[in-house]
mmCIF file of C-alpha atoms in Angstrom:
data_model
loop_
_atom_site.group_PDB
_atom_site.id
_atom_site.type_symbol
_atom_site.label_atom_id
_atom_site.label_comp_id
_atom_site.label_asym_id
_atom_site.label_seq_id
_atom_site.Cartn_x
_atom_site.Cartn_y
_atom_site.Cartn_z
ATOM 1 C CA UNK A 34 -0.309 0.088 -0.086
ATOM 2 C CA UNK A 35 1.928 3.520 -0.618
ATOM 3 C CA UNK A 36 1.294 6.786 0.832
ATOM 4 C CA UNK A 37 -1.571 7.926 -1.000
ATOM 5 C CA UNK A 38 -3.340 4.920 -0.865
ATOM 6 C CA UNK A 39 -2.981 4.634 3.555
ATOM 7 C CA UNK A 40 -3.724 8.223 3.465
ATOM 8 C CA UNK A 41 -7.069 7.605 1.370
ATOM 9 C CA UNK A 42 -7.885 4.656 2.906
ATOM 10 C CA UNK A 43 -8.402 7.134 6.375
ATOM 11 C CA UNK A 44 -10.204 9.695 4.598
ATOM 12 C CA UNK A 45 -12.835 6.895 4.042
ATOM 13 C CA UNK A 46 -12.976 6.142 7.561
ATOM 14 C CA UNK A 47 -13.020 9.523 8.954
ATOM 15 C CA UNK A 48 -16.516 10.158 6.517
ATOM 16 C CA UNK A 49 -17.502 7.273 7.800
ATOM 17 C CA UNK A 50 -16.762 8.755 11.522
ATOM 18 C CA UNK A 51 -17.365 12.617 10.526
ATOM 19 C CA UNK A 52 -20.066 12.686 7.851
ATOM 20 C CA UNK A 53 -20.693 15.826 6.030
ATOM 21 C CA UNK A 54 -18.532 17.680 8.982
ATOM 22 C CA UNK A 55 -15.343 16.229 7.188
ATOM 23 C CA UNK A 56 -13.330 19.189 5.333
ATOM 24 C CA UNK A 57 -10.493 17.705 4.380
ATOM 25 C CA UNK A 58 -7.513 15.236 4.635
ATOM 26 C CA UNK A 59 -3.818 15.550 3.748
ATOM 27 C CA UNK A 60 -0.852 14.426 3.523
ATOM 28 C CA UNK A 61 2.329 16.346 5.614
ATOM 29 C CA UNK A 62 5.404 16.076 7.029
ATOM 30 C CA UNK A 63 8.197 13.826 4.922
ATOM 31 C CA UNK A 64 5.941 12.116 2.188
ATOM 32 C CA UNK A 65 4.478 15.290 0.964
ATOM 33 C CA UNK A 66 8.019 16.757 0.990
ATOM 34 C CA UNK A 67 9.933 16.016 -2.809
ATOM 35 C CA UNK A 68 12.141 13.537 -2.943
ATOM 36 C CA UNK A 69 14.049 11.891 -5.667
ATOM 37 C CA UNK A 70 13.795 7.973 -3.371
ATOM 38 C CA UNK A 71 11.527 6.289 -1.951
ATOM 39 C CA UNK A 72 10.547 7.480 1.544
ATOM 40 C CA UNK A 73 9.911 4.627 4.285
ATOM 41 C CA UNK A 74 8.709 6.629 7.255
ATOM 42 C CA UNK A 75 5.149 6.979 8.641
ATOM 43 C CA UNK A 76 2.809 8.824 7.016
ATOM 44 C CA UNK A 77 2.014 11.498 9.127
ATOM 45 C CA UNK A 78 -1.840 12.928 8.391
ATOM 46 C CA UNK A 79 -4.422 16.051 8.832
ATOM 47 C CA UNK A 80 -7.599 15.950 9.249
ATOM 48 C CA UNK A 81 -10.022 18.570 9.288
ATOM 49 C CA UNK A 82 -13.131 19.173 11.122
ATOM 50 C CA UNK A 83 -15.813 20.881 11.719
ATOM 51 C CA UNK A 84 -16.666 20.158 14.902
ATOM 52 C CA UNK A 85 -14.410 17.372 17.472
ATOM 53 C CA UNK A 86 -16.629 15.520 20.175
ATOM 54 C CA UNK A 87 -15.322 13.317 22.246
ATOM 55 C CA UNK A 88 -17.404 10.387 20.595
ATOM 56 C CA UNK A 89 -15.230 11.050 16.935
ATOM 57 C CA UNK A 90 -11.988 10.418 19.449
ATOM 58 C CA UNK A 91 -13.212 7.105 20.744
ATOM 59 C CA UNK A 92 -14.364 6.407 17.263
ATOM 60 C CA UNK A 93 -11.300 6.192 15.993
ATOM 61 C CA UNK A 94 -9.538 5.191 19.091
ATOM 62 C CA UNK A 95 -11.265 1.895 17.475
ATOM 63 C CA UNK A 96 -9.563 2.391 13.778
ATOM 64 C CA UNK A 97 -5.773 3.366 15.104
ATOM 65 C CA UNK A 98 -4.277 -0.252 15.228
ATOM 66 C CA UNK A 99 -5.447 -1.041 11.786
ATOM 67 C CA UNK A 100 -4.243 2.968 10.861
ATOM 68 C CA UNK A 101 -1.061 2.062 12.150
ATOM 69 C CA UNK A 102 -0.758 -1.073 10.514
ATOM 70 C CA UNK A 103 -1.164 0.482 7.553
ATOM 71 C CA UNK A 104 1.908 2.148 7.903
ATOM 72 C CA UNK A 105 0.093 6.078 8.982
ATOM 73 C CA UNK A 106 1.208 8.185 11.933
ATOM 74 C CA UNK A 107 -1.853 8.658 14.006
ATOM 75 C CA UNK A 108 -4.121 11.902 12.229
ATOM 76 C CA UNK A 109 -3.721 15.037 13.515
ATOM 77 C CA UNK A 110 -7.187 16.315 14.184
ATOM 78 C CA UNK A 111 -8.375 18.959 14.428
ATOM 79 C CA UNK A 112 -11.712 22.256 13.507
ATOM 80 C CA UNK A 113 -10.104 23.591 10.874
ATOM 81 C CA UNK A 114 -11.559 26.693 12.391
ATOM 82 C CA UNK A 115 -8.558 26.121 15.419
ATOM 83 C CA UNK A 116 -5.968 25.300 12.644
ATOM 84 C CA UNK A 117 -6.063 28.323 11.437
ATOM 85 C CA UNK A 118 -5.854 30.662 13.851
ATOM 86 C CA UNK A 119 -3.418 29.147 15.495
ATOM 87 C CA UNK A 120 -1.498 29.978 12.865
ATOM 88 C CA UNK A 121 0.899 32.915 14.739
ATOM 89 C CA UNK A 122 1.279 30.035 17.407
ATOM 90 C CA UNK A 123 3.058 27.226 15.671
ATOM 91 C CA UNK A 124 4.561 29.000 12.615
ATOM 92 C CA UNK A 125 7.382 27.036 12.345
ATOM 93 C CA UNK A 126 4.595 23.394 11.853
ATOM 94 C CA UNK A 127 1.697 24.495 10.308
ATOM 95 C CA UNK A 128 3.893 26.512 8.504
ATOM 96 C CA UNK A 129 5.751 23.390 6.915
ATOM 97 C CA UNK A 130 2.071 21.550 6.563
ATOM 98 C CA UNK A 131 0.929 24.624 4.443
ATOM 99 C CA UNK A 132 4.165 24.564 1.772
ATOM 100 C CA UNK A 133 4.346 20.929 2.149
ATOM 101 C CA UNK A 134 0.848 18.876 1.307
ATOM 102 C CA UNK A 135 -0.996 16.689 -1.218
ATOM 103 C CA UNK A 136 -4.765 16.997 -1.087
ATOM 104 C CA UNK A 137 -5.924 13.550 -0.205
ATOM 105 C CA UNK A 138 -10.056 15.307 0.132
ATOM 106 C CA UNK A 139 -11.665 17.649 0.682
ATOM 107 C CA UNK A 140 -10.961 20.980 -0.679
ATOM 108 C CA UNK A 141 -8.084 22.899 0.622
ATOM 109 C CA UNK A 142 -7.907 24.368 3.038
ATOM 110 C CA UNK A 143 -4.947 26.245 2.731
ATOM 111 C CA UNK A 144 -6.209 28.716 -0.174
ATOM 112 C CA UNK A 145 -5.442 32.783 0.344
ATOM 113 C CA UNK A 146 -3.772 31.621 3.747
ATOM 114 C CA UNK A 147 0.253 32.137 4.793
ATOM 115 C CA UNK A 148 1.752 32.463 7.727
ATOM 116 C CA UNK A 149 3.712 36.003 8.708
ATOM 117 C CA UNK A 150 7.601 35.980 7.605
ATOM 118 C CA UNK A 151 8.267 37.929 11.004
ATOM 119 C CA UNK A 152 6.444 34.702 12.757
ATOM 120 C CA UNK A 153 8.428 32.027 10.665
ATOM 121 C CA UNK A 154 11.593 33.896 11.374
ATOM 122 C CA UNK A 155 11.327 34.373 14.993
ATOM 123 C CA UNK A 156 10.382 30.897 15.293
ATOM 124 C CA UNK A 157 12.797 29.532 13.791
ATOM 125 C CA UNK A 158 14.773 31.273 15.717
ATOM 126 C CA UNK A 159 13.380 29.323 18.737
ATOM 127 C CA UNK A 160 13.103 25.815 16.789
ATOM 128 C CA UNK A 161 17.468 25.887 15.813
ATOM 129 C CA UNK A 162 18.495 26.509 19.847
ATOM 130 C CA UNK A 163 15.339 23.582 21.412
ATOM 131 C CA UNK A 164 16.854 21.110 18.620
ATOM 132 C CA UNK A 165 20.160 21.748 19.738
ATOM 133 C CA UNK A 166 18.585 21.276 23.319
ATOM 134 C CA UNK A 167 16.952 18.058 22.364
ATOM 135 C CA UNK A 168 19.784 16.889 20.816
ATOM 136 C CA UNK A 169 22.432 17.482 23.576
ATOM 137 C CA UNK A 170 19.808 15.997 26.474
ATOM 138 C CA UNK A 171 19.067 12.692 24.650
ATOM 139 C CA UNK A 172 23.026 11.823 23.917
ATOM 140 C CA UNK A 173 22.915 12.161 27.753
ATOM 141 C CA UNK A 174 20.123 10.273 27.669
ATOM 142 C CA UNK A 175 21.556 7.368 25.185
ATOM 143 C CA UNK A 176 24.069 6.760 27.881
ATOM 144 C CA UNK A 177 26.771 6.124 24.678
ATOM 145 C CA UNK A 178 24.859 2.994 23.280
ATOM 146 C CA UNK A 179 24.911 3.507 19.602
ATOM 147 C CA UNK A 180 21.394 1.728 19.276
ATOM 148 C CA UNK A 181 19.946 4.300 21.301
ATOM 149 C CA UNK A 182 21.536 7.393 19.863
ATOM 150 C CA UNK A 183 20.424 6.065 16.352
ATOM 151 C CA UNK A 184 17.480 6.973 17.794
ATOM 152 C CA UNK A 185 18.043 9.902 18.732
ATOM 153 C CA UNK A 186 18.937 10.575 15.201
ATOM 154 C CA UNK A 187 15.718 9.174 13.359
ATOM 155 C CA UNK A 188 13.367 10.264 15.676
ATOM 156 C CA UNK A 189 15.043 13.747 14.887
ATOM 157 C CA UNK A 190 15.021 13.508 11.051
ATOM 158 C CA UNK A 191 11.577 15.456 10.395
ATOM 159 C CA UNK A 192 12.025 17.582 12.957
ATOM 160 C CA UNK A 193 15.308 18.406 10.849
ATOM 161 C CA UNK A 194 13.991 18.476 7.771
ATOM 162 C CA UNK A 195 11.004 19.998 8.401
ATOM 163 C CA UNK A 196 13.178 22.583 10.042
ATOM 164 C CA UNK A 197 15.816 23.404 7.552
ATOM 165 C CA UNK A 198 12.657 23.774 4.708
ATOM 166 C CA UNK A 199 11.729 27.153 7.303
ATOM 167 C CA UNK A 200 15.393 28.303 7.495
ATOM 168 C CA UNK A 201 15.960 28.059 3.496
ATOM 169 C CA UNK A 202 12.962 29.521 3.121
ATOM 170 C CA UNK A 203 13.895 32.726 5.389
ATOM 171 C CA UNK A 204 17.245 33.322 3.562
ATOM 172 C CA UNK A 205 15.539 33.589 0.115
ATOM 173 C CA UNK A 206 14.855 29.861 -0.619
ATOM 174 C CA UNK A 207 12.266 28.475 -3.315
ATOM 175 C CA UNK A 208 9.548 26.204 -1.846
ATOM 176 C CA UNK A 209 9.963 22.288 -2.633
ATOM 177 C CA UNK A 210 13.555 22.105 -2.754
ATOM 178 C CA UNK A 211 14.879 18.328 -2.787
ATOM 179 C CA UNK A 212 17.590 17.676 -1.265
ATOM 180 C CA UNK A 213 20.271 17.333 -3.040
ATOM 181 C CA UNK A 214 19.104 21.670 -3.549
ATOM 182 C CA UNK A 215 18.108 22.473 -0.284
ATOM 183 C CA UNK A 216 22.290 21.215 1.039
ATOM 184 C CA UNK A 217 23.604 23.544 -1.481
ATOM 185 C CA UNK A 218 21.697 26.311 -0.823
ATOM 186 C CA UNK A 219 22.553 26.329 3.602
ATOM 187 C CA UNK A 220 25.913 25.553 1.867
ATOM 188 C CA UNK A 221 25.687 29.285 0.304
ATOM 189 C CA UNK A 222 23.543 30.335 2.696
ATOM 190 C CA UNK A 223 24.869 29.588 6.141
ATOM 191 C CA UNK A 224 28.476 28.006 5.359
ATOM 192 C CA UNK A 225 26.735 24.751 5.835
ATOM 193 C CA UNK A 226 28.736 21.320 5.121
ATOM 194 C CA UNK A 227 26.203 20.511 1.883
ATOM 195 C CA UNK A 228 27.181 16.488 2.290
ATOM 196 C CA UNK A 229 26.449 16.153 5.532
ATOM 197 C CA UNK A 230 23.591 17.992 5.576
ATOM 198 C CA UNK A 231 22.435 16.320 2.725
ATOM 199 C CA UNK A 232 23.124 13.295 4.185
ATOM 200 C CA UNK A 233 21.060 13.936 7.779
ATOM 201 C CA UNK A 234 18.291 15.115 4.947
ATOM 202 C CA UNK A 235 18.212 11.868 3.212
ATOM 203 C CA UNK A 236 17.650 10.258 6.435
ATOM 204 C CA UNK A 237 14.155 11.332 6.584
ATOM 205 C CA UNK A 238 13.999 9.349 3.342
ATOM 206 C CA UNK A 239 15.514 5.925 4.529
ATOM 207 C CA UNK A 240 14.027 6.657 8.799
ATOM 208 C CA UNK A 241 17.062 3.411 9.566
ATOM 209 C CA UNK A 242 20.547 4.307 10.630
ATOM 210 C CA UNK A 243 23.234 1.819 11.281
ATOM 211 C CA UNK A 244 24.672 2.258 14.865
ATOM 212 C CA UNK A 245 28.071 1.901 14.326
ATOM 213 C CA UNK A 246 27.102 5.118 12.438
ATOM 214 C CA UNK A 247 25.409 6.885 14.358
ATOM 215 C CA UNK A 248 27.964 7.082 16.706
ATOM 216 C CA UNK A 249 30.309 9.150 14.072
ATOM 217 C CA UNK A 250 27.508 11.260 12.595
ATOM 218 C CA UNK A 251 26.252 12.371 15.731
ATOM 219 C CA UNK A 252 28.991 14.382 16.610
ATOM 220 C CA UNK A 253 28.559 16.661 13.336
ATOM 221 C CA UNK A 254 25.524 16.909 12.786
ATOM 222 C CA UNK A 255 25.662 18.919 16.618
ATOM 223 C CA UNK A 256 27.926 20.346 15.441
ATOM 224 C CA UNK A 257 25.712 21.519 12.357
ATOM 225 C CA UNK A 258 22.992 22.563 14.632
ATOM 226 C CA UNK A 259 25.152 24.955 16.652
ATOM 227 C CA UNK A 260 26.876 26.090 13.091
ATOM 228 C CA UNK A 261 23.106 27.261 12.464
ATOM 229 C CA UNK A 262 22.623 28.784 16.279
ATOM 230 C CA UNK A 263 25.277 31.294 14.807
ATOM 231 C CA UNK A 264 23.792 31.941 11.738
ATOM 232 C CA UNK A 265 20.390 32.597 13.889
ATOM 233 C CA UNK A 266 23.076 35.319 16.059
ATOM 234 C CA UNK A 267 23.995 37.439 12.921
ATOM 235 C CA UNK A 268 20.458 38.346 12.041
ATOM 236 C CA UNK A 269 20.304 39.900 14.984
ATOM 237 C CA UNK A 270 23.473 41.113 15.362
ATOM 238 C CA UNK A 271 22.455 42.467 11.546
ATOM 239 C CA UNK A 272 19.212 43.805 12.759
ATOM 240 C CA UNK A 273 20.976 45.839 15.795
ATOM 241 C CA UNK A 274 23.513 47.451 12.917
ATOM 242 C CA UNK A 275 19.935 48.684 11.370
#
C-alpha cells in the first residue's frame, strides 16, 4: 500500500466518522516533501473538521490499530477554525504543512492562508535552539549506547528536515527543494557542509540508521545545529546595526 493509498483509506474511515463535518484530509511531513527516492517513514496526515467531539475521538481510537498497520502515524485531528487561528502560535509547524502537503480528500483548506514572515523567522530561531537542546539531552540519555543514539538521530530527522526547509525559505530559497538542492542552498546561506546536510536530510527518506554510523554522525550533526545558531545570532547583530 502506497502512502497515498493509506491516506485515502484513512479519509474513508474519517468520512464514516464525521460525515459532512469532514472538511479535508491531507498528507504532510516527510511524504509531502520532494524526495528522489522512496520514503519509508510513517505517513503523517492532517484532518480538518467542522467540529470534534469525544465520540469522534472514541470512534477513531477503535480504528487506530488498523491505521498503524497501514503505515500511518495517528492523524492530526482538529477543527478547521482552530488551525487557522493557531498560525501565529505554531508558525514553523503549520507553515511547513501549508508549504508541503498533498490533498487527499475535500477542498484545499489553505487557499489564501500564510504564516507571517516575522513569525516564521522568530519560530525558526526558537526551533533551532530547542533542537540543539534536544540533541544534547538525548545524547546524555542515550548513555553512549549506539542503538539509542541511532534512535535519537532518526527521531529528529523529520523535525530537522522541516527546520531546514524553513531556514532555507527565510534565507531566500524557493519552496519544495529536494534534499541535495536544499543542502546546496544551506551551504551557501549558512556555510554548512553540504555533504553532511544532504546525508542528514536523507535520513527522513531512509528512516533507518546503523548504530555504528550514528556514533560517527552525532558530533558533526550537533555541529551543524550549533552553526545554525551562530548564523541566526548574526541576524540579530545585523538587525541591531540597521
